[in-house]
PDB file of C-alpha atoms in Angstrom:
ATOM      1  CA  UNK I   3       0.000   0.000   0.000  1.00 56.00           C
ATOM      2  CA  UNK I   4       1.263   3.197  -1.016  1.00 63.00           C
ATOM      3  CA  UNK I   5       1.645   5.922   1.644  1.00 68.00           C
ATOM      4  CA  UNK I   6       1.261   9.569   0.921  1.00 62.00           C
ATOM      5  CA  UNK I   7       4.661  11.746   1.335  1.00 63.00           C
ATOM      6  CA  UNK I   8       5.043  13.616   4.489  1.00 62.00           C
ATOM      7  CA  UNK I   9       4.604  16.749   4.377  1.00 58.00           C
ATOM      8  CA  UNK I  10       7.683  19.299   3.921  1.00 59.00           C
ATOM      9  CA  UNK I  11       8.564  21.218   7.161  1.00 60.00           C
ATOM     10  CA  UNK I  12       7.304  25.126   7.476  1.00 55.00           C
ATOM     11  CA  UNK I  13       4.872  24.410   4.453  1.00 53.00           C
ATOM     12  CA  UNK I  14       1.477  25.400   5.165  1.00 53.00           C
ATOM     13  CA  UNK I  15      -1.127  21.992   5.105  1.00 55.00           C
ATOM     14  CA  UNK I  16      -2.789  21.917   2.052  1.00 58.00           C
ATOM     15  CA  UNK I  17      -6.577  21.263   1.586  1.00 55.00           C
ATOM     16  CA  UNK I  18      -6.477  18.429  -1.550  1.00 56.00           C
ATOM     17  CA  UNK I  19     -10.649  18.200  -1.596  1.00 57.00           C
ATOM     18  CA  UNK I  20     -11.201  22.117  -2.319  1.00 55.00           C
ATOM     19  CA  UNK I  21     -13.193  22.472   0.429  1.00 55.00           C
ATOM     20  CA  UNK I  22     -13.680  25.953   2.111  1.00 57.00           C
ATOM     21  CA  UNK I  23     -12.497  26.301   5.635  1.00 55.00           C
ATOM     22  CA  UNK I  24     -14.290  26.590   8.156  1.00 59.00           C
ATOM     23  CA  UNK I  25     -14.676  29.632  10.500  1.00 59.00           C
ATOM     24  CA  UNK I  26     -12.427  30.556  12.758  1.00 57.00           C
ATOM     25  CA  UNK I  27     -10.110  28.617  10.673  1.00 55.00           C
ATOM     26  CA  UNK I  28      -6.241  29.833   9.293  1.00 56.00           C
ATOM     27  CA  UNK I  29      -6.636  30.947   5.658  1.00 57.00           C
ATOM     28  CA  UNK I  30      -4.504  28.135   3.135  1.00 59.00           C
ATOM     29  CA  UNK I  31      -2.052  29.318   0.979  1.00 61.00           C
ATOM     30  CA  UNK I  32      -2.942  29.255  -3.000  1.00 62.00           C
ATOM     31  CA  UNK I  33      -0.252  27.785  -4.804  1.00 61.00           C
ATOM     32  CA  UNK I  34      -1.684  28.581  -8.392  1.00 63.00           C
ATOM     33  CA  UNK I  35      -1.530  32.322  -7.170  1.00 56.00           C
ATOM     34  CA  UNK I  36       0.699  34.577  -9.114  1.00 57.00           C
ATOM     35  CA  UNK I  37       3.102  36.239  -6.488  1.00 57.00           C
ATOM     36  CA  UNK I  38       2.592  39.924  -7.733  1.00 58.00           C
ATOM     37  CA  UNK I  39      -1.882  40.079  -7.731  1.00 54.00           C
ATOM     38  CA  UNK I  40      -3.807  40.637  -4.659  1.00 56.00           C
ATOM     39  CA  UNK I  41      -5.123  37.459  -3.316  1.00 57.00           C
ATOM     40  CA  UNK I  42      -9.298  38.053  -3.952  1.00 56.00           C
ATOM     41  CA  UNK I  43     -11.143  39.184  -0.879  1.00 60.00           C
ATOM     42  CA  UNK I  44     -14.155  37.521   0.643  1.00 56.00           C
ATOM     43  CA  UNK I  45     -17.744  38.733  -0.072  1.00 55.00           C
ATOM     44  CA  UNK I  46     -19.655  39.555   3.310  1.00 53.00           C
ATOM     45  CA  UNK I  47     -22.583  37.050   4.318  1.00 55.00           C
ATOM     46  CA  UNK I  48     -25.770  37.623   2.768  1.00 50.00           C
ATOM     47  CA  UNK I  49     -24.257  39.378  -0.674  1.00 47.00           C
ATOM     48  CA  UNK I  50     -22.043  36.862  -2.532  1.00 50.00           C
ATOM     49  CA  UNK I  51     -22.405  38.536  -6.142  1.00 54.00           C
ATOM     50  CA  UNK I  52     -21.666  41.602  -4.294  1.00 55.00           C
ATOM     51  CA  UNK I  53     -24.859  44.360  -5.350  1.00 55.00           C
ATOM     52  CA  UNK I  54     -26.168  43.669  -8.948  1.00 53.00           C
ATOM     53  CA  UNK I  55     -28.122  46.992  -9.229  1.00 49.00           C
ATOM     54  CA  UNK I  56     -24.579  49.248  -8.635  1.00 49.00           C
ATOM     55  CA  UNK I  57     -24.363  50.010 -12.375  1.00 44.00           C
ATOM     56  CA  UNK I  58     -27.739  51.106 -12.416  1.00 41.00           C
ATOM     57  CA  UNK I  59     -26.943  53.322  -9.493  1.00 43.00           C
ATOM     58  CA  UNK I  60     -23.625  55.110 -11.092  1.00 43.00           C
ATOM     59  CA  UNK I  61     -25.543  56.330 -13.742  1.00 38.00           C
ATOM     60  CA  UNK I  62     -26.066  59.794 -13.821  1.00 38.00           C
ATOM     61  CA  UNK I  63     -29.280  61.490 -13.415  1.00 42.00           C
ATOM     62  CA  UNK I  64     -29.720  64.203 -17.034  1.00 42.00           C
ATOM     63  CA  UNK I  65     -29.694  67.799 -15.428  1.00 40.00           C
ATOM     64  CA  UNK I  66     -32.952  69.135 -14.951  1.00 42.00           C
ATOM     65  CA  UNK I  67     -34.843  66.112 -15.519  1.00 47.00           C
ATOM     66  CA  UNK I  68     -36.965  64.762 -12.590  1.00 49.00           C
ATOM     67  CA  UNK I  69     -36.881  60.907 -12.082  1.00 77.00           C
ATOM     68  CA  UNK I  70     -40.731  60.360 -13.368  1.00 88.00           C
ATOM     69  CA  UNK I  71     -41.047  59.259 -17.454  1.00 95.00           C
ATOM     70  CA  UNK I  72     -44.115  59.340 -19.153  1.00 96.00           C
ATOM     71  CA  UNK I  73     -46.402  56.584 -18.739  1.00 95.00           C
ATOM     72  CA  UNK I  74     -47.676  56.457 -22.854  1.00 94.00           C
ATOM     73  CA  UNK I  75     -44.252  57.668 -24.589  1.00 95.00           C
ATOM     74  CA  UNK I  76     -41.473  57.475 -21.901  1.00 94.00           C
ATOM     75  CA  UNK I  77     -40.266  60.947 -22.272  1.00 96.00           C
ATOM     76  CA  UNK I  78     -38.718  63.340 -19.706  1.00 95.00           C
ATOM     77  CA  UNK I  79     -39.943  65.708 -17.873  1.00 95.00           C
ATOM     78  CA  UNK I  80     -42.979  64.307 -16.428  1.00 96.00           C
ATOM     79  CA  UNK I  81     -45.323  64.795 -13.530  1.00 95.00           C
ATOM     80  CA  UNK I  82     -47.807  62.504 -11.398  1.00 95.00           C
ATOM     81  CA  UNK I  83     -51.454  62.858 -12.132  1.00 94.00           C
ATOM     82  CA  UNK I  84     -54.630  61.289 -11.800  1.00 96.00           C
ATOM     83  CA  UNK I  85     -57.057  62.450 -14.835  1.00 96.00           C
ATOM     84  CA  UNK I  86     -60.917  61.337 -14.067  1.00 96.00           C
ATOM     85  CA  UNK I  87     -64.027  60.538 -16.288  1.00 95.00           C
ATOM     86  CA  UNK I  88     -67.271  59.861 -15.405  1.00 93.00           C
ATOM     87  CA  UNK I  89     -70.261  58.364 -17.353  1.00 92.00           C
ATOM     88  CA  UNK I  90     -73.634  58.307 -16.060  1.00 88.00           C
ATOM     89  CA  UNK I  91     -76.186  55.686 -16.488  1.00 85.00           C
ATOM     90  CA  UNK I  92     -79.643  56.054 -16.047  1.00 83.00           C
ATOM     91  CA  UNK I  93     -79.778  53.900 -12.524  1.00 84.00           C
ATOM     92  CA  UNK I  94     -75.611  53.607 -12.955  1.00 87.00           C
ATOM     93  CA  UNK I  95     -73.179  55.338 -12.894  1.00 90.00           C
ATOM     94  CA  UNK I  96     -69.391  54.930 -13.959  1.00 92.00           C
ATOM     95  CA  UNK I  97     -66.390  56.861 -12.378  1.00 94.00           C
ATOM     96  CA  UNK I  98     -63.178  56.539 -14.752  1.00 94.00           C
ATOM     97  CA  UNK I  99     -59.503  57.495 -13.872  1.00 95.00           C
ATOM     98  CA  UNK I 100     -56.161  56.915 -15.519  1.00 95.00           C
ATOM     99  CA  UNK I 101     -52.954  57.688 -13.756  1.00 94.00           C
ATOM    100  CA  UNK I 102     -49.770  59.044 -14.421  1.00 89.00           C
ATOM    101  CA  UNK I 103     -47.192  60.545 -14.358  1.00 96.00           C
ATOM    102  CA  UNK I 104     -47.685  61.816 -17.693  1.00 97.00           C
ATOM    103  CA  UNK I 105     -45.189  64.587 -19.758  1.00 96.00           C
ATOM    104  CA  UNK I 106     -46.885  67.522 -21.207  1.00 96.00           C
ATOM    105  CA  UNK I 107     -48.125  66.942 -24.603  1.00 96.00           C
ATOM    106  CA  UNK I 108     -49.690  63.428 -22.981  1.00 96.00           C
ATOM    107  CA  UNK I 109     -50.883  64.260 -20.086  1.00 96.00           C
ATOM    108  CA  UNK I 110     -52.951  67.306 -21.984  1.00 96.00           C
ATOM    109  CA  UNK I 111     -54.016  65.333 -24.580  1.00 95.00           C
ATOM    110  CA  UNK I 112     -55.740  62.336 -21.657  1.00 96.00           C
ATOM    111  CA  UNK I 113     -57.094  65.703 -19.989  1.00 95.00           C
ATOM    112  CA  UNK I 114     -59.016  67.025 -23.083  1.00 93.00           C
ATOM    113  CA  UNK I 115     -60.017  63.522 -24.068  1.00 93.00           C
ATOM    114  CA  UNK I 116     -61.558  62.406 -20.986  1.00 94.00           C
ATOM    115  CA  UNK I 117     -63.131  65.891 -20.141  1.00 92.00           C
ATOM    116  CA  UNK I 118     -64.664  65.795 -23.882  1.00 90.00           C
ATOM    117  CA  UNK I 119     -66.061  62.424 -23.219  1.00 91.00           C
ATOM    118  CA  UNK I 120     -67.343  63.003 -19.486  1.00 90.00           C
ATOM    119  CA  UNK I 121     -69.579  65.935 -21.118  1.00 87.00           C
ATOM    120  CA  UNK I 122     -71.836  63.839 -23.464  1.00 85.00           C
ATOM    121  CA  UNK I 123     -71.524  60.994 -21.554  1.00 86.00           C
ATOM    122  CA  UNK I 124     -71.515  62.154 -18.042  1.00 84.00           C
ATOM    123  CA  UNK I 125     -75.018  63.645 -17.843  1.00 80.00           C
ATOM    124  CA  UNK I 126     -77.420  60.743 -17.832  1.00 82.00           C
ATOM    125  CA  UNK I 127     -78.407  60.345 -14.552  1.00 82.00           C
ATOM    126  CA  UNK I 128     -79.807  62.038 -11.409  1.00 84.00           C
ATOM    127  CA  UNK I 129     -76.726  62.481  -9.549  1.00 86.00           C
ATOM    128  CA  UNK I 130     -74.589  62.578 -12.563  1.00 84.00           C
ATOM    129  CA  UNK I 131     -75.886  65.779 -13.039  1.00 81.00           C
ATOM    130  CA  UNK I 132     -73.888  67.252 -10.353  1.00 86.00           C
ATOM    131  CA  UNK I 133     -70.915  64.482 -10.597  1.00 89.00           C
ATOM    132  CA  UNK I 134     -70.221  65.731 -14.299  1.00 87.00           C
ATOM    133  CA  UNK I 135     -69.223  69.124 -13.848  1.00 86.00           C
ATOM    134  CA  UNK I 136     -67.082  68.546 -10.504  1.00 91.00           C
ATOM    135  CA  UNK I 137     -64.806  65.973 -12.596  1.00 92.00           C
ATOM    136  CA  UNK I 138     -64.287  68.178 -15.282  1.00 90.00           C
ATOM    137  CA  UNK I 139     -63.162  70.562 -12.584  1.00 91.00           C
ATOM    138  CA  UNK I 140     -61.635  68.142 -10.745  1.00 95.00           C
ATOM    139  CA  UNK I 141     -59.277  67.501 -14.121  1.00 94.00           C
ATOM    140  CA  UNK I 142     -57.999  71.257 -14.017  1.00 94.00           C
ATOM    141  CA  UNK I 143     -55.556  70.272 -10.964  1.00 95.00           C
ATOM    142  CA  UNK I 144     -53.441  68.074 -13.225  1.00 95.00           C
ATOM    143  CA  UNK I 145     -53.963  69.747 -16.039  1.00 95.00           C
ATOM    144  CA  UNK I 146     -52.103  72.913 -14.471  1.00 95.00           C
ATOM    145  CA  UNK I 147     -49.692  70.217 -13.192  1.00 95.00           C
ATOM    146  CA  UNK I 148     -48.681  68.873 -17.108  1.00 95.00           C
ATOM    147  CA  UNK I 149     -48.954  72.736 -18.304  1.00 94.00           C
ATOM    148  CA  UNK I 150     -45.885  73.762 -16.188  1.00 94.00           C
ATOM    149  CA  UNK I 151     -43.744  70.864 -17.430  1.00 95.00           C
ATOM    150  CA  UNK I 152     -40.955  71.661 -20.342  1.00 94.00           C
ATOM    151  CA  UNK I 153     -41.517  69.780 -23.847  1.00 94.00           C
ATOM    152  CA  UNK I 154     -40.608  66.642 -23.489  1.00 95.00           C
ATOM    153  CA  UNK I 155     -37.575  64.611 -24.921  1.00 94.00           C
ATOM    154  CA  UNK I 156     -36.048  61.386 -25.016  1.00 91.00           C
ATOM    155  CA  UNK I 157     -38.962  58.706 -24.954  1.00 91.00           C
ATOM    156  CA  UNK I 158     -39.410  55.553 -26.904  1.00 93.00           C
ATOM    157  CA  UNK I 159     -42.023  56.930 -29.263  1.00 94.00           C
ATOM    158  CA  UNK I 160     -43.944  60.476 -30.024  1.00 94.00           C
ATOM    159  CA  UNK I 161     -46.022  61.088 -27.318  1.00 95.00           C
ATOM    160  CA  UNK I 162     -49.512  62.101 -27.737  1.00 94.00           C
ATOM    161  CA  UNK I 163     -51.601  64.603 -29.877  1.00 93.00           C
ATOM    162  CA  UNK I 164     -53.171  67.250 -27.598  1.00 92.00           C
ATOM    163  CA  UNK I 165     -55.628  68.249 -30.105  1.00 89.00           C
ATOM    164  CA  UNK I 166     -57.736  70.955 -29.866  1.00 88.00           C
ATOM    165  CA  UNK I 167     -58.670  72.853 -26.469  1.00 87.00           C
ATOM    166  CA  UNK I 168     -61.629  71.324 -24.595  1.00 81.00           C
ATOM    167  CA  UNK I 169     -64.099  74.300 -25.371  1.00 79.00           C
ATOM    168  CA  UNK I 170     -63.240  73.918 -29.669  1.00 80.00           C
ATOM    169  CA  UNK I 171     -64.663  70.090 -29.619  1.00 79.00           C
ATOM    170  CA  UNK I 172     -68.250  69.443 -30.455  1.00 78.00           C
ATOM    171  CA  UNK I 173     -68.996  67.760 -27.149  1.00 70.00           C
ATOM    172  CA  UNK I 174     -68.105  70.831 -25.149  1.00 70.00           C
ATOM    173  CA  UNK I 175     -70.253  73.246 -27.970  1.00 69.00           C
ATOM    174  CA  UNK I 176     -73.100  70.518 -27.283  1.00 68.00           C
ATOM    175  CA  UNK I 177     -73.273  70.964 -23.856  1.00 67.00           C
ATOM    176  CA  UNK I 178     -71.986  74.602 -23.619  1.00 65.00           C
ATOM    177  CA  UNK I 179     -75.312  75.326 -26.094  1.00 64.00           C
ATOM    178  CA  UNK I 180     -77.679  74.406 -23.149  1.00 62.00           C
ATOM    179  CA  UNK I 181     -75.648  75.534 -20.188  1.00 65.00           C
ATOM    180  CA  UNK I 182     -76.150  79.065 -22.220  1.00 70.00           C
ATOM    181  CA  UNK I 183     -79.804  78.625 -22.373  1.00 68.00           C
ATOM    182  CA  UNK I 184     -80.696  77.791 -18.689  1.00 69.00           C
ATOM    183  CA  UNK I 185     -78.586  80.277 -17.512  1.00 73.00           C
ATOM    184  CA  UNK I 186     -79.963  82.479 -19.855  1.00 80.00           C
ATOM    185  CA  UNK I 187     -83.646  81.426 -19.127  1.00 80.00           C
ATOM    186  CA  UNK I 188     -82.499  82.301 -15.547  1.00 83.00           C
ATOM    187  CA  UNK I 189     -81.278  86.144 -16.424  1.00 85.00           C
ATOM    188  CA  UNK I 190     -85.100  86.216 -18.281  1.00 86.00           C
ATOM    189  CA  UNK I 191     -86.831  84.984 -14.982  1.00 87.00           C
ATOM    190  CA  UNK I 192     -84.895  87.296 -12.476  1.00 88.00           C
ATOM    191  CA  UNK I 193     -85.653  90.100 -15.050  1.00 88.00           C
ATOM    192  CA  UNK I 194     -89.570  89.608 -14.962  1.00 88.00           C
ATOM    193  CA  UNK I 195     -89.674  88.891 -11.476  1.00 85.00           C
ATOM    194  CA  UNK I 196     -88.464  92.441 -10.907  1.00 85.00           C
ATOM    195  CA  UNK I 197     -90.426  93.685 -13.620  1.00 83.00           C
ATOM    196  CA  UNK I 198     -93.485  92.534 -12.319  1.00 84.00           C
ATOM    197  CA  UNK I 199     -93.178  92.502  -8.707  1.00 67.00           C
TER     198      UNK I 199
END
């Protein structure tokens, strides 16, 4: 039977199954290692592939550029919004929302679109009656929001058409024509009351 050679004196023992040492343990010299490169040191427990988001991290921020991108196009600047709708039924009712953040041209053009649609569609109901013209009020706090924003640049495809303003599309004409009449009608009544009385 063969015996293994014994080992040479002040040599350090070698571990011949790779296997790491244990704690507390002396650290084994490398005999593969090249004399002149730092030996590799140890990750801490709990992060052995050390942290994988650091590149992301390192990159630097574009100057004046807050950290939101545009929900529909991906361009920067952008702001945080919530833009409501609201259709009403004749026993239901239907509250919409989309949120953001949105850039400018986006976030205008999901205003106007949702405000147009909320006035023909909002009104048929009871309560709707009084629901439809708070939302499109409502919709003037983001819409200030995405006004004060810069054009925006850099996203993954054009953002959005605005379109024309809310009061040049035919639903807000529709429903400004009988806003104009009761109120109006109203003027006419307060007029003859005084005449008469």
């Amino acid at each position: 039977m063969a015996t293994p050679p014994p080992p040479q004196q002040g040599a350090a023992p070698q571990n011949p199954y790779g296997m790491p040492p244990q704690q507390g343990a002396a650290p084994q010299h490398n005999p593969y290692a090249m004399p002149h490169q730092p030996q590799p040191q140890p990750q801490p427990q709990g992060a052995p592939y050390g942290n994988p988001y650091a590149a992301y991290q390192q990159q630097p921020q574009h100057a004046g550029q807050p950290g939101y991108a545009c929900r529909c196009c991906g361009a920067r600047p952008a702001a945080p919004g919530t833009v409501r709708g609201h259709q009403g039924l004749l026993v239901m009712m239907r509250f919409l929302s989309t949120h953001g953040p949105f850039c400018r041209d986006c976030g205008t053009s999901i205003v106007r679109d949702m405000s147009a649609k909320t006035l023909w569609q909002g009104w048929w109901g009871p309560a709707s009656l009084f629901i439809t013209p708070l939302t499109v009020l409502i919709n003037l706090v983001p819409r200030s929001a995405f006004r004060k924003l810069a054009p925006p640049v850099g996203g993954f495809r054009p953002p959005l058409d605005p379109g024309k303003p809310l009061w040049q599309r035919p639903p807000a004409l529709i429903i400004a024509t009988p806003m104009v009449l009761v109120a109006l009608s109203i003027v006419a009544l307060v007029v003859i009351g005084a005449a008469t009385g």
